[in-house]
Amino acid sequence: RLTQHYTKYIDENQYGRLHLKKMKFEKTFTKEMSNKIEADAVYFNFYEDKTINFKGYNYIRFFNSGQFALFGSRTESIDINNVEKAHFVGYYNIKNDLLLFEIPNTSFSKAGKRVIRKFVIEGNSLKEKRKRNEGETIFTKITVKDIRPVLPDW
């Protein structure tokens, strides 16, 4: 749960989904940007750390309105049609072949600030741009059989 310090800048729904109250990318998104990434496409990333017996399954779903939903789970089963249960939601922008999306910073000292995640679009993959000493995160486009049209509610 968010403390009062966070709630000035971040909204949280009953499932713990977070989004910024002021989404700057909402105002700067253009329809031309949606041509660079397939609407209703789902991208997948698997992360495993055997030293702590951790597995993470992450999914990003994009909408042609400039919105996205980022889901995270410790199991493979996740309903990407239920945006109420996403971890983060917000807006994306694309500049050249660089995908940017803003998410809330939940660090106590930086509450209210936004984090801009940057990904290079390379065919069916999104490769996160990070500092040299950090590992590479790659999301790969997947086909989801049961994907349904969803109207984002943020």
GROMACS .gro file of C-alpha atoms in nm, residues 2 6 9-12 16-23 68 70 87-91 101-107 110-117:
model
   36
    2LEU     CA    1   0.107   0.353  -0.068
    6TYR     CA    2   0.302   0.872  -0.243
    9TYR     CA    3   0.145   1.177  -0.702
   10ILE     CA    4   0.046   0.813  -0.756
   11ASP     CA    5  -0.291   0.637  -0.775
   12GLU     CA    6  -0.334   0.276  -0.668
   16GLY     CA    7  -0.231  -0.267  -0.627
   17ARG     CA    8  -0.203  -0.133  -0.984
   18LEU     CA    9  -0.008   0.194  -0.989
   19HIS     CA   10  -0.016   0.491  -1.223
   20LEU     CA   11   0.095   0.851  -1.213
   21LYS     CA   12  -0.176   1.108  -1.147
   22LYS     CA   13  -0.011   1.340  -1.400
   23MET     CA   14   0.095   1.145  -1.707
   68PHE     CA   15   0.037   0.043  -2.205
   70LEU     CA   16   0.285  -0.378  -1.759
   87HIS     CA   17   0.135  -0.375  -1.208
   88PHE     CA   18   0.187  -0.039  -1.380
   89VAL     CA   19  -0.015   0.144  -1.645
   90GLY     CA   20   0.052   0.465  -1.832
   91TYR     CA   21   0.140   0.617  -2.167
  101PHE     CA   22   0.728   0.481  -2.118
  102GLU     CA   23   0.673   0.656  -1.791
  103ILE     CA   24   0.601   0.472  -1.469
  104PRO     CA   25   0.579   0.591  -1.110
  105ASN     CA   26   0.893   0.591  -0.901
  106THR     CA   27   0.801   0.410  -0.581
  107SER     CA   28   1.129   0.487  -0.405
  110LYS     CA   29   1.177   1.006  -0.505
  111ALA     CA   30   0.802   0.957  -0.470
  112GLY     CA   31   0.617   1.165  -0.723
  113LYS     CA   32   0.898   1.154  -0.974
  114ARG     CA   33   0.851   0.945  -1.283
  115VAL     CA   34   1.085   0.686  -1.420
  116ILE     CA   35   1.132   0.679  -1.796
  117ARG     CA   36   1.213   0.330  -1.921
   0.00000   0.00000   0.00000
